[in-house]
Amino acid sequence: MFKKFTALFCTLVIILSIFAVCGVGAMAASEIEVDATSAMLVEAETGTILFEENADARVYPASTTKIMTVITALKAVEAGRVNLDDIVVVSDNAYFDIGKDASSQNLAAGEEFTLENLLYCALVASANEACNVIGEYISGSPLSFVHERNTYANELGCTGTNFANTHGMPNDNHYTTAKDMYLIFREALSLPDFEKIAGTSSYTVPATNISNSRRLTNTNELINPKSKLRYSNCKGGKTGYTESAGHCLVSYAENDNMRLIAVVMGAGMKTGSSTPTDTLHFSETTKLYEWGFENFSNQTILSSKELVTEIPVSMGKGKDSIVLRPQSDITVIIDSSVPIDKISRDIKIYNQESDKPLMAPIS
């Protein structure tokens, strides 16, 4: 059982202590204030929190609720329970628990849509009744669908969320937190169809058996190419508004270095805030993104090509040591003002710490 070691590279098992960036959010080049009840800015790939304020406070989600509705529907598609091209017939229950003047696409009982077009109605145009139709089709009733969504939210690690309906209309028992909305939206971004729908600025639902075609316009002004509020790095998201929730926006933006998720709940409703406006959630979100991209970056602190150290191996034929390197690049989100050469690395080789020599053969 001897093996000749010539140019063997073994996966490096290390711990990196990034002393220079401990407490990453507090080391930003500038402080930032967000005029909202609660807010978060998180780097999507690593989960690094760049900013948070009242992230665990209970808030009303309003129509950001529809993010979870679409996730649950797409998960049902993924599981093979339904298909996007299924024909769904609107029932008499479509307007169950929806008050007057709610956002709607005026879906009529007996009208036929594909499930995919209903998802566009829900996420792009924020049609409340479309959410009930989706829930009834997938789970048998809107309330059964709500239970399914709550179960899934718990699985995602949401500890401060309870959904009471499919759409987000006011209900004392319908609440969430900024942190939970981040967890939900992070899951949403793992679904390509969600990204596609959430990033659609306008969409035409074909004519149905009852109605002419419908032209949908996304309620997220940050991705509207004709809007003065457009932020080019923003790729998609979902707005929400009720009087009790205030203006909300959960979204994501990216440049060539990072993807950021921003959660702004109750824009303008912070204690002592100025009078809220119907665009403040957009401007506060843009402010968060600009601050994040300006002050932080994703840096490679250890390359997979870097030969880190050499360690001894017993019983190797013609070779008594191997060179270690990382299996893949190791990256971290750091304050852009921190030079890479100021980062300290503490490398721990576990077999040496436990005094157990490596024995050949090693693959």
JSON list of C-alpha atoms in Angstrom, two decimals, residues 80 95 116 118 171 184 199 237 259 283 299 302 318-319 325 334 356:
[
{"chain": "A", "resi": 80, "resn": "GLY", "atom": "CA", "xyz": [-43.81, 18.04, -9.89]},
{"chain": "A", "resi": 95, "resn": "TYR", "atom": "CA", "xyz": [-61.63, 37.65, -3.64]},
{"chain": "A", "resi": 116, "resn": "GLU", "atom": "CA", "xyz": [-47.20, 31.13, -14.97]},
{"chain": "A", "resi": 118, "resn": "LEU", "atom": "CA", "xyz": [-50.95, 34.14, -12.55]},
{"chain": "A", "resi": 171, "resn": "ASN", "atom": "CA", "xyz": [-54.31, 41.33, 9.48]},
{"chain": "A", "resi": 184, "resn": "ILE", "atom": "CA", "xyz": [-37.20, 34.42, 2.28]},
{"chain": "A", "resi": 199, "resn": "GLY", "atom": "CA", "xyz": [-36.95, 41.31, -12.82]},
{"chain": "A", "resi": 237, "resn": "GLY", "atom": "CA", "xyz": [-37.76, 42.79, -6.12]},
{"chain": "A", "resi": 259, "resn": "ARG", "atom": "CA", "xyz": [-24.81, 40.77, -5.23]},
{"chain": "A", "resi": 283, "resn": "SER", "atom": "CA", "xyz": [-34.71, 56.25, -2.49]},
{"chain": "A", "resi": 299, "resn": "GLN", "atom": "CA", "xyz": [-11.95, 39.97, -2.08]},
{"chain": "A", "resi": 302, "resn": "LEU", "atom": "CA", "xyz": [-6.57, 32.85, -0.54]},
{"chain": "A", "resi": 318, "resn": "GLY", "atom": "CA", "xyz": [10.06, 8.22, -2.51]},
{"chain": "A", "resi": 319, "resn": "LYS", "atom": "CA", "xyz": [8.21, 11.17, -1.02]},
{"chain": "A", "resi": 325, "resn": "ARG", "atom": "CA", "xyz": [-3.48, 24.33, -1.21]},
{"chain": "A", "resi": 334, "resn": "ILE", "atom": "CA", "xyz": [-14.42, 43.33, 3.53]},
{"chain": "A", "resi": 356, "resn": "LYS", "atom": "CA", "xyz": [-1.92, 12.17, 14.12]}
]
